[in-house]
Amino acid sequence: MDQLDEKALAHFEGRVVQKSLANSLKGQINVPTYVLEYLLGKYCSSRDQEVVNAGLEEVRRVLQEHYVRPDQAEWFKAQVRERGRHQVIDKVKVRLVETEDKYWATLVNLQIDHVNIPEELVNRYERTLAGGVWAVVELKYEPDRAHRGQLRPFVIENLRPIQLAKTDILDEVKEARPHFSREEWIDFLLRSVGVEPASLSPRLKLLYLCRLIPLVEANFNLVELGPRGTGKSFVYRETSPYAILVSG
């Protein structure tokens, strides 16, 4: 690690991950990058390589036991039924069915459309109503649970969003910013999206940063022309689940 890595670990404890770890896992497991980075930040954010190695094994275990792959949906549903409850990592979408005056959750990879969810959780995590959020979900099975004569046995007891659900992080960023020089902050931003700035010229660094403007500035139009495989869509595909990328 260099000085910038040390500063990042000092001022963003529990949020710093090694991009190389995310890249190596992504090659083995088809899971969104932000899900991987959430888990790596939780288990592998350390200077100690032994801690990182142990955390990496824990991340693999968590993904194996709890991340729902679409082709394993029936197996996970069976686990919830047999155990009575099971923790799953999935994308949660919520809709209000006005004819029933009830909120229903959808677990996307688990392929269940009518999952009971407490209104308190919907009010706490409003992003579930706006496209959904990836989350760690405590899922319960109640075989006698019915609604209007139809059995709806799956119940979300609790959920912890993996994606950023609030903007509280901005206060943390503002507090840490004065500890970095302008040049360090530019390098920090570039590393945060998976670009290594060490070999880039100052001008090229700013051009890379331009790709981030549409994520933070409303009604900003950007056209970038270039051959395939030069990173034009990388930031939008890998950094934010809220970016909509239209290719072609």
mmCIF file of C-alpha atoms in Angstrom:
data_model
loop_
_atom_site.group_PDB
_atom_site.id
_atom_site.type_symbol
_atom_site.label_atom_id
_atom_site.label_comp_id
_atom_site.label_asym_id
_atom_site.label_seq_id
_atom_site.Cartn_x
_atom_site.Cartn_y
_atom_site.Cartn_z
ATOM 1 C CA MET A 1 0.000 0.000 0.000
ATOM 2 C CA ASP A 2 1.138 3.541 -0.683
ATOM 3 C CA GLN A 3 0.511 6.725 1.316
ATOM 4 C CA LEU A 4 -2.839 7.329 -0.359
ATOM 5 C CA ASP A 5 -4.053 3.850 0.624
ATOM 6 C CA GLU A 6 -2.987 4.503 4.224
ATOM 7 C CA LYS A 7 -4.923 7.784 4.288
ATOM 8 C CA ALA A 8 -8.001 6.156 2.802
ATOM 9 C CA LEU A 9 -7.942 3.407 5.442
ATOM 10 C CA ALA A 10 -7.460 5.963 8.214
ATOM 11 C CA HIS A 11 -10.341 8.240 7.202
ATOM 12 C CA PHE A 12 -12.792 5.748 5.669
ATOM 13 C CA GLU A 13 -12.473 2.787 8.002
ATOM 14 C CA GLY A 14 -14.618 -0.171 6.962
ATOM 15 C CA ARG A 15 -15.294 1.314 3.520
ATOM 16 C CA VAL A 16 -11.989 0.691 1.762
ATOM 17 C CA VAL A 17 -11.580 -2.405 -0.406
ATOM 18 C CA GLN A 18 -8.862 -3.728 -2.641
ATOM 19 C CA LYS A 19 -10.194 -3.528 -6.182
ATOM 20 C CA SER A 20 -8.007 -6.492 -7.127
ATOM 21 C CA LEU A 21 -9.984 -8.658 -4.685
ATOM 22 C CA ALA A 22 -13.279 -7.564 -6.222
ATOM 23 C CA ASN A 23 -11.962 -8.255 -9.717
ATOM 24 C CA SER A 24 -10.704 -11.726 -8.797
ATOM 25 C CA LEU A 25 -14.016 -12.691 -7.157
ATOM 26 C CA LYS A 26 -16.088 -11.244 -9.990
ATOM 27 C CA GLY A 27 -14.304 -13.598 -12.360
ATOM 28 C CA GLN A 28 -15.462 -16.545 -10.229
ATOM 29 C CA ILE A 29 -18.942 -15.404 -9.183
ATOM 30 C CA ASN A 30 -21.498 -13.512 -11.272
ATOM 31 C CA VAL A 31 -22.488 -10.908 -8.702
ATOM 32 C CA PRO A 32 -22.833 -7.093 -9.008
ATOM 33 C CA THR A 33 -19.611 -5.245 -8.155
ATOM 34 C CA TYR A 34 -21.256 -3.091 -5.486
ATOM 35 C CA VAL A 35 -22.456 -6.234 -3.679
ATOM 36 C CA LEU A 36 -18.931 -7.637 -3.694
ATOM 37 C CA GLU A 37 -17.449 -4.369 -2.481
ATOM 38 C CA TYR A 38 -19.967 -4.147 0.361
ATOM 39 C CA LEU A 39 -18.886 -7.573 1.610
ATOM 40 C CA LEU A 40 -15.172 -6.878 1.054
ATOM 41 C CA GLY A 41 -15.477 -3.612 2.956
ATOM 42 C CA LYS A 42 -17.128 -5.476 5.822
ATOM 43 C CA TYR A 43 -14.658 -8.368 6.056
ATOM 44 C CA CYS A 44 -11.430 -7.327 4.281
ATOM 45 C CA SER A 45 -10.857 -3.651 5.106
ATOM 46 C CA SER A 46 -7.531 -4.069 6.887
ATOM 47 C CA ARG A 47 -3.778 -3.518 6.529
ATOM 48 C CA ASP A 48 -3.145 -7.021 7.874
ATOM 49 C CA GLN A 49 -2.887 -9.509 4.995
ATOM 50 C CA GLU A 50 -3.897 -12.416 7.262
ATOM 51 C CA VAL A 51 -7.095 -10.571 8.146
ATOM 52 C CA VAL A 52 -7.707 -9.891 4.456
ATOM 53 C CA ASN A 53 -7.180 -13.556 3.553
ATOM 54 C CA ALA A 54 -9.521 -14.723 6.316
ATOM 55 C CA GLY A 55 -12.067 -12.117 5.283
ATOM 56 C CA LEU A 56 -11.864 -13.273 1.684
ATOM 57 C CA GLU A 57 -12.792 -16.802 2.717
ATOM 58 C CA GLU A 58 -15.709 -15.410 4.727
ATOM 59 C CA VAL A 59 -16.919 -13.429 1.699
ATOM 60 C CA ARG A 60 -16.836 -16.595 -0.415
ATOM 61 C CA ARG A 61 -18.792 -18.453 2.282
ATOM 62 C CA VAL A 62 -21.414 -15.707 2.569
ATOM 63 C CA LEU A 63 -21.895 -15.597 -1.203
ATOM 64 C CA GLN A 64 -22.117 -19.391 -1.399
ATOM 65 C CA GLU A 65 -24.717 -19.678 1.363
ATOM 66 C CA HIS A 66 -26.737 -16.478 0.977
ATOM 67 C CA TYR A 67 -26.366 -14.871 -2.462
ATOM 68 C CA VAL A 68 -29.325 -15.920 -4.601
ATOM 69 C CA ARG A 69 -28.432 -16.906 -8.142
ATOM 70 C CA PRO A 70 -31.449 -17.080 -10.470
ATOM 71 C CA ASP A 71 -30.741 -20.733 -11.317
ATOM 72 C CA GLN A 72 -30.774 -21.610 -7.588
ATOM 73 C CA ALA A 73 -34.035 -19.862 -6.717
ATOM 74 C CA GLU A 74 -35.940 -23.075 -5.922
ATOM 75 C CA TRP A 75 -33.133 -24.358 -3.684
ATOM 76 C CA PHE A 76 -33.145 -21.135 -1.660
ATOM 77 C CA LYS A 77 -36.929 -21.185 -1.334
ATOM 78 C CA ALA A 78 -36.681 -24.744 -0.044
ATOM 79 C CA GLN A 79 -34.054 -23.665 2.500
ATOM 80 C CA VAL A 80 -36.352 -20.950 3.834
ATOM 81 C CA ARG A 81 -39.213 -23.441 4.100
ATOM 82 C CA GLU A 82 -37.216 -26.229 5.756
ATOM 83 C CA ARG A 83 -35.432 -23.977 8.254
ATOM 84 C CA GLY A 84 -38.334 -21.638 8.907
ATOM 85 C CA ARG A 85 -36.108 -18.661 8.067
ATOM 86 C CA HIS A 86 -32.958 -17.987 6.075
ATOM 87 C CA GLN A 87 -30.815 -14.965 5.284
ATOM 88 C CA VAL A 88 -30.566 -14.139 1.576
ATOM 89 C CA ILE A 89 -28.788 -11.497 -0.495
ATOM 90 C CA ASP A 90 -31.116 -10.332 -3.255
ATOM 91 C CA LYS A 91 -32.597 -7.257 -4.895
ATOM 92 C CA VAL A 92 -35.767 -6.067 -3.148
ATOM 93 C CA LYS A 93 -38.435 -4.100 -5.002
ATOM 94 C CA VAL A 94 -41.632 -2.892 -3.340
ATOM 95 C CA ARG A 95 -44.923 -1.840 -4.907
ATOM 96 C CA LEU A 96 -48.176 -0.570 -3.441
ATOM 97 C CA VAL A 97 -51.182 -2.558 -4.660
ATOM 98 C CA GLU A 98 -53.894 0.038 -4.128
ATOM 99 C CA THR A 99 -56.775 -2.423 -4.704
ATOM 100 C CA GLU A 100 -55.548 -4.339 -1.666
ATOM 101 C CA ASP A 101 -54.185 -1.333 0.256
ATOM 102 C CA LYS A 102 -51.029 -3.338 0.862
ATOM 103 C CA TYR A 103 -47.321 -3.217 0.101
ATOM 104 C CA TRP A 104 -45.872 -6.280 -1.623
ATOM 105 C CA ALA A 105 -42.158 -6.928 -2.026
ATOM 106 C CA THR A 106 -40.538 -8.708 -4.930
ATOM 107 C CA LEU A 107 -37.303 -10.673 -4.489
ATOM 108 C CA VAL A 108 -35.861 -10.464 -7.982
ATOM 109 C CA ASN A 109 -33.432 -13.394 -8.179
ATOM 110 C CA LEU A 110 -35.579 -15.523 -5.885
ATOM 111 C CA GLN A 111 -38.440 -14.900 -8.338
ATOM 112 C CA ILE A 112 -41.119 -14.318 -5.694
ATOM 113 C CA ASP A 113 -43.576 -11.500 -6.415
ATOM 114 C CA HIS A 114 -45.756 -11.501 -3.310
ATOM 115 C CA VAL A 115 -43.546 -11.248 -0.242
ATOM 116 C CA ASN A 116 -44.996 -9.741 2.914
ATOM 117 C CA ILE A 117 -43.041 -6.714 4.156
ATOM 118 C CA PRO A 118 -43.770 -4.480 7.175
ATOM 119 C CA GLU A 119 -44.765 -0.912 6.299
ATOM 120 C CA GLU A 120 -42.145 0.309 8.773
ATOM 121 C CA LEU A 121 -39.374 -1.157 6.586
ATOM 122 C CA VAL A 122 -40.875 0.401 3.442
ATOM 123 C CA ASN A 123 -40.989 3.824 5.110
ATOM 124 C CA ARG A 124 -37.437 3.447 6.399
ATOM 125 C CA TYR A 125 -36.007 2.369 3.032
ATOM 126 C CA GLU A 126 -37.952 4.332 0.436
ATOM 127 C CA ARG A 127 -35.512 3.324 -2.305
ATOM 128 C CA THR A 128 -37.261 -0.055 -2.334
ATOM 129 C CA LEU A 129 -40.153 1.797 -4.016
ATOM 130 C CA ALA A 130 -37.879 3.481 -6.563
ATOM 131 C CA GLY A 131 -36.339 0.667 -8.568
ATOM 132 C CA GLY A 132 -35.370 -1.471 -5.599
ATOM 133 C CA VAL A 133 -32.192 -2.036 -3.585
ATOM 134 C CA TRP A 134 -29.799 -4.921 -3.099
ATOM 135 C CA ALA A 135 -30.015 -5.980 0.522
ATOM 136 C CA VAL A 136 -29.257 -8.631 3.097
ATOM 137 C CA VAL A 137 -32.745 -9.962 3.813
ATOM 138 C CA GLU A 138 -33.992 -11.887 6.839
ATOM 139 C CA LEU A 139 -36.627 -14.050 5.158
ATOM 140 C CA LYS A 140 -39.175 -16.066 7.153
ATOM 141 C CA TYR A 141 -41.582 -18.818 6.092
ATOM 142 C CA GLU A 142 -45.081 -18.878 7.631
ATOM 143 C CA PRO A 143 -47.049 -21.725 5.973
ATOM 144 C CA ASP A 144 -50.386 -20.474 7.313
ATOM 145 C CA ARG A 145 -49.886 -16.847 6.247
ATOM 146 C CA ALA A 146 -52.692 -15.908 3.844
ATOM 147 C CA HIS A 147 -54.027 -12.739 2.256
ATOM 148 C CA ARG A 148 -57.532 -12.594 0.806
ATOM 149 C CA GLY A 149 -57.745 -16.351 0.702
ATOM 150 C CA GLN A 150 -54.383 -16.899 -0.995
ATOM 151 C CA LEU A 151 -51.360 -18.328 0.779
ATOM 152 C CA ARG A 152 -48.434 -15.876 0.862
ATOM 153 C CA PRO A 153 -45.985 -17.619 3.199
ATOM 154 C CA PHE A 154 -42.808 -15.590 2.596
ATOM 155 C CA VAL A 155 -42.227 -12.694 5.004
ATOM 156 C CA ILE A 156 -39.375 -10.169 5.138
ATOM 157 C CA GLU A 157 -38.615 -9.717 8.823
ATOM 158 C CA ASN A 158 -35.743 -7.289 8.325
ATOM 159 C CA LEU A 159 -33.376 -6.042 5.643
ATOM 160 C CA ARG A 160 -30.060 -4.198 5.518
ATOM 161 C CA PRO A 161 -29.459 -2.325 2.260
ATOM 162 C CA ILE A 162 -26.145 -3.034 0.537
ATOM 163 C CA GLN A 163 -26.446 -0.040 -1.739
ATOM 164 C CA LEU A 164 -26.342 3.431 -0.291
ATOM 165 C CA ALA A 165 -29.838 4.059 1.032
ATOM 166 C CA LYS A 166 -29.247 7.520 2.505
ATOM 167 C CA THR A 167 -26.958 10.462 1.863
ATOM 168 C CA ASP A 168 -25.436 10.482 5.374
ATOM 169 C CA ILE A 169 -22.164 9.351 3.798
ATOM 170 C CA LEU A 170 -21.740 12.867 2.340
ATOM 171 C CA ASP A 171 -21.087 14.254 5.829
ATOM 172 C CA GLU A 172 -18.367 11.642 6.304
ATOM 173 C CA VAL A 173 -16.834 12.593 2.955
ATOM 174 C CA LYS A 174 -16.874 16.313 3.818
ATOM 175 C CA GLU A 175 -15.131 15.649 7.140
ATOM 176 C CA ALA A 176 -12.391 13.592 5.488
ATOM 177 C CA ARG A 177 -11.804 15.865 2.466
ATOM 178 C CA PRO A 178 -9.492 18.419 4.231
ATOM 179 C CA HIS A 179 -7.026 15.619 5.062
ATOM 180 C CA PHE A 180 -6.296 15.091 1.337
ATOM 181 C CA SER A 181 -4.552 17.492 -1.023
ATOM 182 C CA ARG A 182 -6.257 18.337 -4.328
ATOM 183 C CA GLU A 183 -3.999 15.923 -6.212
ATOM 184 C CA GLU A 184 -4.542 13.176 -3.621
ATOM 185 C CA TRP A 185 -8.304 13.636 -3.795
ATOM 186 C CA ILE A 186 -8.313 13.315 -7.586
ATOM 187 C CA ASP A 187 -6.262 10.105 -7.318
ATOM 188 C CA PHE A 188 -8.569 8.873 -4.548
ATOM 189 C CA LEU A 189 -11.685 9.416 -6.703
ATOM 190 C CA LEU A 190 -10.098 7.617 -9.644
ATOM 191 C CA ARG A 191 -9.074 4.636 -7.511
ATOM 192 C CA SER A 192 -12.545 4.469 -6.015
ATOM 193 C CA VAL A 193 -13.985 3.651 -9.448
ATOM 194 C CA GLY A 194 -11.260 1.162 -10.350
ATOM 195 C CA VAL A 195 -8.850 3.343 -12.357
ATOM 196 C CA GLU A 196 -5.184 3.397 -11.286
ATOM 197 C CA PRO A 197 -3.971 7.028 -11.549
ATOM 198 C CA ALA A 198 -0.224 6.414 -11.046
ATOM 199 C CA SER A 199 0.598 6.298 -14.761
ATOM 200 C CA LEU A 200 -1.898 8.940 -15.937
ATOM 201 C CA SER A 201 -1.070 12.521 -16.877
ATOM 202 C CA PRO A 202 -2.938 15.349 -15.058
ATOM 203 C CA ARG A 203 -4.997 16.019 -18.198
ATOM 204 C CA LEU A 204 -5.960 12.373 -18.614
ATOM 205 C CA LYS A 205 -6.991 12.184 -14.949
ATOM 206 C CA LEU A 206 -9.419 15.073 -15.488
ATOM 207 C CA LEU A 207 -10.789 13.462 -18.631
ATOM 208 C CA TYR A 208 -11.477 10.282 -16.644
ATOM 209 C CA LEU A 209 -13.202 12.355 -13.954
ATOM 210 C CA CYS A 210 -15.451 13.879 -16.625
ATOM 211 C CA ARG A 211 -17.102 10.471 -16.937
ATOM 212 C CA LEU A 212 -18.369 10.881 -13.365
ATOM 213 C CA ILE A 213 -20.135 14.200 -13.987
ATOM 214 C CA PRO A 214 -23.437 12.627 -15.201
ATOM 215 C CA LEU A 215 -23.661 10.781 -11.859
ATOM 216 C CA VAL A 216 -23.684 14.008 -9.817
ATOM 217 C CA GLU A 217 -24.963 16.731 -12.162
ATOM 218 C CA ALA A 218 -28.540 16.797 -13.442
ATOM 219 C CA ASN A 219 -29.213 17.276 -17.164
ATOM 220 C CA PHE A 220 -25.572 16.947 -18.141
ATOM 221 C CA ASN A 221 -25.076 15.674 -21.687
ATOM 222 C CA LEU A 222 -21.852 13.911 -22.558
ATOM 223 C CA VAL A 223 -20.842 12.262 -25.822
ATOM 224 C CA GLU A 224 -17.697 10.129 -25.869
ATOM 225 C CA LEU A 225 -16.462 8.435 -29.036
ATOM 226 C CA GLY A 226 -13.886 5.664 -29.094
ATOM 227 C CA PRO A 227 -13.145 2.045 -30.031
ATOM 228 C CA ARG A 228 -14.551 -0.912 -28.121
ATOM 229 C CA GLY A 229 -12.897 -1.832 -24.838
ATOM 230 C CA THR A 230 -11.531 1.613 -23.980
ATOM 231 C CA GLY A 231 -13.604 2.123 -20.823
ATOM 232 C CA LYS A 232 -16.376 4.393 -22.112
ATOM 233 C CA SER A 233 -19.113 2.517 -20.259
ATOM 234 C CA PHE A 234 -17.038 1.057 -17.407
ATOM 235 C CA VAL A 235 -17.920 3.693 -14.795
ATOM 236 C CA TYR A 236 -21.652 3.539 -15.450
ATOM 237 C CA ARG A 237 -21.780 -0.253 -15.520
ATOM 238 C CA GLU A 238 -19.665 -0.954 -12.439
ATOM 239 C CA THR A 239 -20.023 2.020 -10.091
ATOM 240 C CA SER A 240 -23.720 2.734 -9.615
ATOM 241 C CA PRO A 241 -26.859 0.597 -9.871
ATOM 242 C CA TYR A 242 -28.808 3.777 -10.620
ATOM 243 C CA ALA A 243 -27.032 4.546 -13.906
ATOM 244 C CA ILE A 244 -28.909 3.495 -17.039
ATOM 245 C CA LEU A 245 -26.553 2.693 -19.884
ATOM 246 C CA VAL A 246 -27.872 2.485 -23.447
ATOM 247 C CA SER A 247 -25.312 0.981 -25.816
ATOM 248 C CA GLY A 248 -25.312 0.703 -29.593
#
